[in-house]
Amino acid sequence: MGAALLASWPWDNLGFYKYLLYGPLVGKAVASRAWEAASPDRWILLLLLLFGLRALTYQLWSSYSNMLFATRRRRVVRDGVDFHQIDKEWDWDNFLILHVLMAATALYAFPSLRHLPLWPVDARGLAITALVHAAATEPLAYAAHRAFHGGRLYARYHSLHHSTRVPQPFTAGLATPLEHMVLGSLMALPLAAACAAGSGSVALAFAYVLGFDFLRAMGHCNIEVVPNSLFQAVPVLRYLIYTPTYHAIHHTKKEANFCLFMPLFDLLGGTIDPQSWEMHKKMSAGVDEVPDFVFLAHVVDVMQSLHVPFVLRTFASTPFSVQLFLLPMWPFAFLVMLAMWVWSKTFVISCYNLRGRLHQIWAVPRYGFQYFLPFAKDGINKQIELAILRADKMGVKVLSLAALNKNEALNGGGTLFVNKHPDLRVRVVHGNTLTAAVILNEIPKGTAEVFLTGATSKLGRAIALYLCKKRVRVMMMTLSTERFQKIQKEAPAEFQQYLVQVTKYPSAQHCRTWIVGKWLSPREQRWAPPGTHFHQFVVPPIFGFRRDCTYGKLAAMRLPKDVQGLGACEYSLERGAVHACHAGGVVHFLEGYTHHEVGAIDVDRIDVVWEAALKHGLQPA
Ligand SMILES: [Zn+2]
Ligand SMILES: [Zn+2]
């Protein structure tokens, strides 16, 4: 296509350093003490404030758009926002840098504008702004937009804006510099007119610009927020204000609904999509959607609670790690935790599609530490039970319990719920059969001996029984001879000799394969010989103190390559990977298994689910 003029951003390669472009303005504002009322450079401070608020407007709409628990019934395009789109829209705020440069240039060219009064916003100023917006900005934007849909201009410029699947507030920023220059100039017209008429003020400029951004972000938010009853009551309104549905139709169909904010111009130009009103009615009423599969997660801790698409979409699209910018948000997130403890129920966090079926991730509103408080136990089980019953009523096929939600001590790996509600149609799954399979398949062929901690837990027992049948000697670390013997007796007589009870870490000082199901202190890790690999199924994972050893991550699998609309990382896992228990639930659903997978692991099924997972395209992560 060649490099078309103003089709890409000159600071594309600067990455985060593009924000240094604000530097000269910030520097000048600081140098001239712009916050003092008498400063001649106060306009710079006001300009920077305006652009901060502009960015915030888009961010708040993005957060709202991603609050699936509140908005999913009114989603216009029903796909999830995938990593590809998030990356493409990563630099959505480039246009704000451009607009700040344009505004600063204008303010340098016309010094009188720098001394606009802060107030008032009078009726005359508002009337002029509204009039010029409707008489000039709207029709010119409409004409420009239609022109940008013509052959060459579309290919070189506007196709970018249409290149992502699901309209999002940040999609409003996804356009070429040329388009944003046109838009910026059109935004300036009403304000220039008001100033020329002597009615300009800083407050009027803020109101118009932020109102403009509000409407642009709203039109791209993909959630129908304009009630149909409003159009029923005042029919003419539908030509004065567009809706997210209206603009979503433009994004998908491309040959109708071109207007900026006022469908009146599509009416005049004969370009209204005939289904616009019907579809708006439907979306505003809301459409239910039933997931086939639900992964019932919980919050890990206060920091991790910020790792969700409705806080920061980009942050949630990368593996979780503690970041400096999270610190200022911590107190707020802490209050949210307290509030949720008092009043909340399980809610939808994110979703994706696999082979035409909707999968959702729900979160029990409880944090990791709460699972270790004895008095919180009943409350947590009540939350999980309500979520299972809700899923059952909705028609969910499989619900898989994440991490601590299937804790043995809490509810017997889900047994509690299945026994209490024998008529459940939804299948409750702990997914640990696949977790065991992933861990076992990580152990190199030919391993003769392993050391196992957490040996009498659900996973420990299954791993021990599986390995002994492969004639691998398993040193089971447990102080309880009774529990050890119970497991040993489950093994066929000829393999029982491969299960050995050990009670002290020094017993493992010559074993290079440690399978860790229980927290290990640095002192305990010291007993491992150099070169040991620590496999893990302990939550939370152990700290890797030993430089001369290697540490495995929690068992995880990559979802099949044809997964759609996946745009959030599951905790610290890489993009596209999910914890093995999540994957186990997916396999349970894809295979159409009719049993609940709760309580003890059926050792004979470990190879069965592993083969099934591979068959469906899941891969070890
Ligand atoms: Zn658009
Ligand atoms: Zn377009």
XYZ file of C-alpha atoms and ligand atoms in Angstrom:
623
model
C 0.000 0.000 0.000
C 2.982 2.290 0.489
C 3.230 4.933 3.155
C 0.199 7.180 2.754
C 0.542 10.650 4.217
C -0.605 10.882 7.862
C -1.663 7.257 7.902
C 0.507 6.318 10.870
C 1.754 8.022 14.011
C 5.231 9.530 13.874
C 5.790 8.404 17.500
C 4.710 4.800 16.838
C 8.153 3.494 17.709
C 8.548 5.446 20.928
C 6.353 3.135 22.981
C 5.724 4.523 26.442
C 8.120 7.416 25.769
C 5.509 9.052 23.525
C 4.161 10.652 26.701
C 7.335 12.728 26.777
C 5.647 14.736 24.032
C 3.592 16.295 26.818
C 6.911 17.217 28.442
C 7.432 20.718 26.983
C 3.959 21.779 28.098
C 4.374 20.252 31.551
C 7.816 21.857 31.840
C 6.528 25.268 30.884
C 3.588 24.967 33.274
C 5.945 24.096 36.138
C 8.495 26.768 35.257
C 5.896 29.524 35.188
C 4.039 28.339 38.296
C 0.927 27.975 36.158
C -1.206 27.011 39.165
C -1.030 30.566 40.490
C -4.015 32.621 39.385
C -1.824 35.459 38.143
C 0.370 33.255 35.958
C 0.222 34.074 32.253
C 0.649 30.370 31.487
C -2.354 29.147 33.414
C -3.899 28.069 30.100
C -1.302 25.295 29.824
C -2.404 23.818 33.105
C -6.047 24.025 32.035
C -5.198 22.380 28.724
C -3.413 19.493 30.450
C -6.306 19.139 32.890
C -8.759 18.984 30.012
C -6.782 16.256 28.295
C -6.479 14.265 31.513
C -10.246 14.392 31.821
C -10.648 13.396 28.174
C -8.560 10.260 28.734
C -10.505 9.513 31.915
C -13.799 9.769 30.015
C -12.746 6.988 27.619
C -11.297 4.902 30.455
C -14.509 5.080 32.493
C -16.587 4.070 29.497
C -14.194 1.205 28.835
C -14.549 0.024 32.420
C -18.309 0.211 32.172
C -18.308 -1.635 28.868
C -16.308 -4.486 30.426
C -18.507 -4.876 33.509
C -20.138 -7.982 32.116
C -21.934 -8.624 35.399
C -23.982 -5.480 34.802
C -23.948 -5.092 31.038
C -23.819 -8.505 29.343
C -27.546 -8.600 28.494
C -27.235 -5.370 26.500
C -24.073 -6.210 24.566
C -24.627 -5.361 20.919
C -21.846 -7.424 19.326
C -21.762 -10.612 21.348
C -18.121 -11.561 20.905
C -15.450 -11.112 23.515
C -12.624 -8.611 22.968
C -9.555 -10.688 22.138
C -5.832 -10.096 22.695
C -5.391 -9.118 19.059
C -7.866 -6.242 19.380
C -6.472 -5.117 22.736
C -2.960 -4.928 21.249
C -4.228 -3.088 18.193
C -6.000 -0.503 20.358
C -3.160 -0.325 22.906
C -2.192 3.189 21.733
C -5.761 4.425 21.422
C -4.757 7.707 23.114
C -2.418 8.830 20.309
C -5.092 11.237 19.113
C -5.046 13.040 22.446
C -1.372 13.865 21.923
C -2.194 15.116 18.434
C -5.116 17.203 19.696
C -3.048 18.721 22.493
C -0.443 19.772 19.939
C -3.173 21.207 17.707
C -4.757 23.090 20.604
C -1.412 24.440 21.818
C -0.620 25.639 18.292
C -3.961 27.437 18.096
C -3.383 29.056 21.481
C 0.031 30.265 20.373
C -1.383 31.596 17.106
C -4.224 33.446 18.847
C -2.848 34.762 22.150
C -6.181 36.292 23.132
C -7.547 32.758 23.548
C -5.109 32.216 26.407
C -6.999 34.714 28.519
C -10.493 33.306 28.127
C -12.494 33.804 31.311
C -13.057 30.638 33.357
C -16.788 31.314 33.438
C -19.567 31.752 32.554
C -21.359 29.170 30.472
C -24.197 31.410 29.420
C -27.225 30.601 27.332
C -25.841 32.558 24.406
C -22.560 30.665 24.366
C -24.326 27.327 24.646
C -26.760 28.231 21.888
C -24.001 29.291 19.485
C -21.978 26.154 20.212
C -24.965 23.864 19.748
C -26.049 25.619 16.594
C -22.636 25.546 14.920
C -22.190 21.929 16.000
C -25.471 20.936 14.350
C -25.067 23.191 11.303
C -21.366 22.659 10.578
C -19.591 19.991 12.621
C -22.255 17.318 12.109
C -22.794 17.651 8.345
C -19.063 18.073 7.663
C -18.210 15.037 9.801
C -20.895 13.080 7.975
C -19.526 14.100 4.586
C -15.942 13.368 5.633
C -16.915 9.961 7.011
C -18.655 9.033 3.768
C -15.637 10.202 1.800
C -13.412 8.041 3.986
C -15.498 5.033 2.966
C -14.561 5.573 -0.695
C -12.094 3.153 -2.297
C -8.579 4.500 -1.824
C -9.270 6.625 1.263
C -10.890 3.643 2.934
C -8.023 1.301 2.177
C -5.354 3.775 3.245
C -7.020 5.366 6.232
C -10.445 4.477 7.539
C -10.190 0.677 7.263
C -8.103 0.772 10.442
C -11.079 2.043 12.449
C -13.131 -0.869 11.144
C -10.425 -3.474 11.673
C -11.376 -4.648 15.156
C -14.257 -6.999 15.802
C -16.076 -5.516 18.761
C -16.622 -1.756 19.080
C -15.025 -0.523 22.306
C -14.617 3.003 23.726
C -10.927 2.754 22.812
C -11.891 1.899 19.222
C -12.882 5.573 18.961
C -9.171 6.343 19.157
C -8.208 3.717 16.597
C -7.934 5.860 13.475
C -5.182 7.496 11.451
C -3.677 10.940 12.225
C -5.403 12.405 9.165
C -8.847 11.390 10.431
C -8.109 12.710 13.915
C -6.881 15.993 12.433
C -10.144 16.364 10.552
C -12.120 15.497 13.663
C -10.074 17.844 15.846
C -10.641 20.716 13.410
C -14.372 20.014 13.308
C -14.463 20.009 17.109
C -12.858 23.444 17.106
C -15.517 25.093 14.895
C -18.315 25.568 17.476
C -15.841 26.808 20.095
C -14.217 29.211 17.641
C -17.647 30.573 16.791
C -18.549 31.078 20.447
C -15.236 32.868 21.072
C -15.664 35.065 18.013
C -19.100 36.052 19.297
C -17.571 36.995 22.635
C -19.261 34.182 24.548
C -16.295 31.870 24.873
C -15.147 30.597 28.252
C -12.929 27.864 29.613
C -15.946 26.146 31.139
C -17.748 26.139 27.797
C -14.712 24.587 26.095
C -14.499 21.888 28.779
C -18.214 21.165 28.538
C -18.196 20.864 24.754
C -15.008 18.812 24.409
C -15.863 16.426 27.236
C -19.439 16.126 25.987
C -18.034 15.265 22.556
C -15.780 12.580 24.030
C -18.600 11.248 26.171
C -20.768 10.717 23.091
C -17.961 9.214 21.011
C -17.055 6.757 23.763
C -20.700 5.953 24.356
C -21.285 5.257 20.656
C -18.412 2.768 20.699
C -19.133 1.131 24.060
C -21.046 -1.828 22.574
C -23.555 -1.736 25.456
C -26.973 -0.292 24.686
C -27.418 2.475 27.232
C -30.130 4.611 25.598
C -33.538 3.339 26.764
C -35.994 2.640 23.993
C -38.755 4.189 26.097
C -37.081 7.555 25.514
C -37.600 7.212 21.758
C -41.132 5.970 22.322
C -41.945 9.067 24.357
C -40.183 11.578 22.084
C -39.883 9.969 18.626
C -37.919 12.868 17.102
C -35.066 12.212 19.542
C -33.942 9.202 17.545
C -32.776 11.583 14.827
C -30.994 13.895 17.250
C -28.902 11.399 19.196
C -27.333 8.148 18.049
C -26.999 4.995 20.152
C -24.313 2.331 20.655
C -26.461 -0.052 18.600
C -26.710 2.491 15.801
C -22.967 2.954 15.538
C -22.246 -0.770 16.025
C -24.306 -1.361 12.880
C -22.028 1.052 11.066
C -18.988 -0.868 12.275
C -20.253 -4.240 11.087
C -22.155 -3.312 7.920
C -19.986 -0.346 6.862
C -22.400 1.063 4.257
C -24.931 2.769 6.558
C -25.195 4.893 9.728
C -22.309 7.266 8.994
C -23.354 10.165 11.209
C -21.187 11.679 13.933
C -23.855 11.857 16.672
C -27.065 12.906 14.869
C -28.856 10.310 12.689
C -30.684 13.253 11.090
C -27.834 13.465 8.581
C -28.153 9.799 7.677
C -31.844 10.487 7.179
C -31.061 13.399 4.859
C -28.397 11.379 3.063
C -30.615 8.290 2.807
C -28.096 6.132 4.646
C -29.992 4.897 7.718
C -29.854 1.132 8.085
C -33.515 0.029 8.073
C -32.940 -2.336 11.009
C -31.517 0.352 13.277
C -34.661 1.055 15.334
C -35.812 -2.538 15.641
C -32.390 -3.631 16.732
C -32.120 -0.776 19.219
C -35.414 -1.841 20.770
C -34.183 -5.404 21.132
C -30.789 -4.434 22.581
C -32.211 -1.903 24.981
C -34.587 -4.567 26.344
C -31.611 -6.928 26.724
C -31.026 -10.431 25.431
C -30.174 -13.287 27.768
C -27.278 -15.535 27.009
C -26.569 -18.844 28.679
C -23.014 -20.098 28.941
C -22.442 -23.802 28.424
C -19.417 -23.822 30.661
C -18.581 -21.819 33.772
C -15.238 -21.654 35.585
C -16.010 -20.641 39.147
C -12.970 -18.690 40.310
C -12.339 -16.561 43.382
C -10.205 -13.506 44.070
C -6.605 -14.272 45.053
C -5.763 -11.086 46.965
C -6.386 -7.331 46.925
C -3.695 -6.647 44.294
C -4.947 -9.419 42.027
C -8.511 -8.082 42.309
C -7.344 -5.223 40.053
C -6.357 -7.722 37.341
C -9.760 -7.751 35.610
C -10.838 -6.271 32.263
C -13.163 -3.732 33.882
C -10.346 -2.112 35.843
C -7.671 -1.892 33.137
C -8.235 -3.927 30.021
C -4.583 -3.823 28.972
C -3.274 -4.877 32.389
C -5.707 -7.805 32.508
C -4.500 -8.894 29.064
C -0.986 -9.553 30.406
C 0.023 -12.160 33.018
C -0.551 -10.833 36.525
C 2.400 -9.375 38.377
C 2.513 -6.697 41.049
C 3.044 -3.317 39.383
C 3.879 0.066 40.851
C 0.846 1.780 39.330
C -1.414 -0.539 41.336
C -0.308 0.915 44.661
C -2.457 4.077 44.560
C -5.485 1.918 43.758
C -4.864 -0.484 46.645
C -6.834 1.365 49.346
C -9.847 1.567 47.083
C -9.588 -2.123 46.169
C -9.314 -2.924 49.873
C -12.591 -1.117 50.560
C -14.219 -3.011 47.713
C -13.074 -6.249 49.364
C -14.726 -5.247 52.650
C -17.894 -4.167 50.860
C -18.084 -7.454 48.958
C -17.612 -9.384 52.181
C -20.674 -7.699 53.619
C -22.874 -7.762 50.576
C -22.289 -9.389 47.195
C -22.868 -12.508 45.208
C -20.927 -14.393 42.540
C -20.511 -12.310 39.395
C -19.323 -12.632 35.786
C -15.742 -11.500 35.131
C -15.022 -12.435 31.539
C -15.976 -14.791 28.743
C -14.760 -16.420 25.554
C -16.173 -18.636 22.835
C -15.037 -22.110 21.944
C -16.537 -23.760 18.880
C -19.680 -21.669 19.016
C -20.242 -22.225 22.727
C -20.048 -19.505 25.356
C -17.695 -20.048 28.293
C -17.793 -17.646 31.245
C -15.529 -17.028 34.213
C -17.429 -16.228 37.386
C -15.848 -15.022 40.601
C -16.990 -15.893 44.090
C -16.607 -12.533 45.885
C -14.137 -13.976 48.402
C -10.376 -13.554 48.634
C -7.759 -16.246 49.208
C -7.101 -15.371 52.863
C -10.784 -15.698 53.714
C -10.649 -19.411 52.861
C -8.307 -19.884 55.795
C -10.604 -18.245 58.351
C -12.621 -20.986 60.108
C -15.613 -18.701 60.685
C -15.807 -17.768 56.991
C -16.208 -21.357 55.818
C -20.010 -21.587 55.866
C -20.408 -18.244 54.138
C -18.081 -19.313 51.316
C -19.839 -22.635 50.834
C -23.157 -20.771 50.717
C -21.778 -18.538 47.936
C -20.550 -21.528 45.942
C -23.823 -23.369 46.444
C -25.858 -20.391 45.236
C -23.631 -20.100 42.163
C -24.114 -23.791 41.364
C -27.886 -23.500 41.766
C -27.941 -20.396 39.587
C -25.932 -22.166 36.893
C -28.282 -25.143 37.144
C -31.342 -22.953 36.720
C -29.806 -21.129 33.739
C -28.990 -24.359 31.936
C -25.201 -24.330 32.257
C -23.833 -27.768 31.335
C -20.573 -27.918 33.289
C -19.292 -25.820 36.193
C -15.715 -26.261 37.258
C -14.491 -25.235 40.712
C -11.273 -23.224 40.790
C -8.411 -23.349 43.289
C -9.723 -23.023 46.847
C -13.398 -23.372 45.871
C -12.884 -27.145 45.845
C -10.732 -27.302 48.941
C -11.037 -30.703 50.591
C -11.514 -29.204 54.054
C -14.080 -26.726 52.741
C -16.496 -28.959 50.860
C -14.812 -32.273 50.115
C -13.811 -31.262 46.586
C -17.400 -30.353 45.701
C -18.972 -33.493 47.222
C -20.999 -31.386 49.665
C -23.052 -29.732 46.914
C -23.641 -32.827 44.831
C -24.871 -34.781 47.852
C -27.109 -31.959 48.998
C -28.673 -31.496 45.568
C -28.963 -34.932 43.937
C -31.089 -33.585 41.062
C -28.564 -31.130 39.649
C -28.466 -31.018 35.870
C -25.296 -28.973 35.809
C -22.208 -31.177 36.196
C -19.936 -30.071 39.014
C -16.271 -30.689 38.293
C -13.115 -30.113 40.330
C -10.978 -30.730 37.264
C -8.221 -32.330 39.293
C -8.076 -35.482 37.186
C -6.566 -33.363 34.434
C -4.386 -31.494 36.955
C -2.943 -34.856 37.993
C -2.466 -35.807 34.341
C -0.550 -32.585 33.580
C 1.768 -33.059 36.564
C 2.346 -36.724 35.764
C 3.129 -35.977 32.126
C 5.752 -33.441 33.174
C 7.732 -36.141 34.948
C 10.413 -37.382 32.542
C 10.066 -40.937 31.279
C 12.462 -43.242 33.031
C 12.239 -41.520 36.415
C 12.743 -44.263 38.989
C 11.999 -42.397 42.180
C 10.082 -39.326 43.316
C 9.590 -37.491 46.585
C 5.999 -36.395 47.213
C 4.732 -33.907 49.785
C 1.060 -33.327 50.428
C 1.071 -37.045 49.745
C -2.276 -37.877 51.319
C -4.164 -34.992 49.693
C -6.559 -35.524 46.812
C -3.883 -34.928 44.172
C -1.067 -36.521 46.198
C -2.978 -39.774 46.557
C -3.800 -39.933 42.831
C -0.209 -39.164 41.809
C 1.163 -41.836 44.163
C -1.275 -44.514 43.016
C -0.641 -43.717 39.336
C 3.149 -43.724 39.627
C 3.407 -46.934 41.649
C 1.657 -48.777 38.849
C 4.387 -47.538 36.521
C 6.911 -49.039 38.958
C 8.146 -45.636 40.112
C 9.195 -45.605 43.748
C 7.189 -42.914 45.544
C 8.481 -41.542 48.847
C 5.308 -40.273 50.432
C 6.001 -37.607 53.015
C 3.423 -37.917 55.800
C 3.461 -38.271 59.541
C 0.235 -40.261 59.528
C 0.953 -43.947 59.054
C -2.750 -44.622 59.084
C -3.431 -42.329 56.100
C -0.394 -43.693 54.268
C -1.500 -47.297 54.714
C -5.006 -46.487 53.586
C -3.644 -45.263 50.265
C -1.118 -48.081 49.991
C -3.901 -50.634 50.346
C -5.690 -49.096 47.398
C -2.800 -50.034 45.124
C -2.786 -53.510 43.547
C -0.781 -55.915 45.718
C 2.134 -56.229 43.283
C 2.711 -52.450 43.248
C 2.298 -51.688 46.946
C 6.049 -52.086 47.509
C 6.657 -48.952 45.377
C 4.865 -46.765 47.913
C 7.126 -45.871 50.827
C 6.285 -43.688 53.797
C 8.877 -41.118 54.836
C 8.523 -38.713 57.729
C 11.558 -36.454 57.356
C 12.941 -34.317 54.540
C 16.494 -35.732 54.819
C 15.089 -38.985 53.409
C 14.802 -37.212 50.046
C 18.349 -35.867 49.938
C 19.275 -38.081 46.981
C 16.030 -37.695 45.025
C 16.030 -35.147 42.189
C 12.305 -35.200 41.481
C 10.238 -33.461 44.132
C 6.496 -33.187 43.713
C 5.323 -30.489 46.071
C 1.751 -30.460 47.340
C 2.437 -28.686 50.592
C 4.223 -25.445 51.395
C 8.013 -25.899 51.726
C 10.147 -23.568 53.819
C 13.630 -22.577 52.581
C 15.079 -24.893 55.217
C 13.104 -27.834 53.923
C 14.057 -27.032 50.321
C 17.712 -27.193 51.328
C 17.508 -30.984 51.565
C 16.964 -31.352 47.831
C 20.168 -32.330 45.938
C 21.490 -29.851 43.317
C 19.652 -30.131 40.003
C 16.354 -31.071 41.610
C 13.189 -30.102 39.780
C 10.287 -29.082 42.007
C 6.944 -30.006 40.427
C 4.124 -28.182 42.169
C 0.466 -28.478 42.975
C 0.495 -26.362 46.120
C -1.631 -23.172 46.255
C -0.071 -20.630 46.574
C 3.123 -21.926 44.873
C 6.352 -22.107 46.872
C 9.109 -19.503 46.571
C 12.077 -20.691 44.526
C 14.989 -20.221 46.945
C 17.396 -22.634 45.347
C 19.518 -21.218 42.538
C 20.815 -24.684 41.614
C 17.336 -26.177 41.201
C 14.392 -25.577 38.894
C 10.784 -24.900 39.816
C 7.714 -25.906 37.853
C 4.644 -23.700 37.635
C 1.140 -24.656 38.620
C -0.368 -27.166 36.213
C -1.828 -25.365 33.213
C -2.905 -26.021 29.630
C -3.283 -23.849 26.554
C -6.826 -23.574 25.246
C -7.307 -24.804 21.666
C -6.046 -22.407 18.971
C -9.548 -21.756 17.639
C -10.697 -20.123 20.897
C -12.407 -16.770 20.183
C -12.819 -13.551 22.118
C -10.258 -14.431 24.790
C -8.699 -11.200 26.102
C -7.784 -11.765 29.741
C -4.938 -13.696 31.296
C -5.818 -16.152 34.024
C -3.820 -14.850 36.990
C -0.095 -15.187 36.269
C -0.463 -17.570 33.341
C 0.605 -16.548 29.861
C -1.980 -15.520 27.271
C -4.182 -18.395 26.163
C -3.259 -20.688 29.055
C -5.646 -21.676 31.830
C -5.188 -23.643 35.026
C -5.491 -27.374 34.543
C -8.711 -27.525 36.590
C -10.263 -24.958 34.220
C -9.081 -27.027 31.260
C -10.453 -30.139 32.994
C -13.914 -28.573 33.077
C -13.653 -27.633 29.391
C -12.749 -31.240 28.492
C -15.615 -32.502 30.660
C -17.982 -30.310 28.653
C -16.479 -31.053 25.214
C -16.585 -34.800 25.881
C -20.130 -34.579 27.226
C -19.242 -36.600 30.340
C -22.381 -37.188 32.377
C -20.816 -37.740 35.811
C -19.917 -35.169 38.435
C -16.187 -35.041 39.033
C -16.088 -34.459 42.785
C -14.244 -35.958 45.746
C -11.410 -38.424 45.266
C -9.737 -38.664 41.860
C -10.476 -41.798 39.856
C -6.913 -42.860 39.021
C -8.076 -44.936 36.054
C -9.449 -41.820 34.384
C -6.181 -39.849 34.427
C -5.028 -41.197 31.059
C -8.570 -40.964 29.666
C -8.962 -37.222 30.300
C -5.382 -36.533 29.188
C -6.002 -38.197 25.821
C -9.330 -36.371 25.507
C -7.698 -33.000 26.250
C -5.063 -33.546 23.551
C -7.699 -34.763 21.119
C -9.649 -31.502 21.521
C -6.556 -29.400 20.863
C -5.556 -28.462 24.401
C -1.810 -28.432 24.901
C 0.380 -28.512 27.993
C 1.459 -24.922 28.703
Zn -16.656 4.130 14.943
Zn -16.720 4.151 9.089
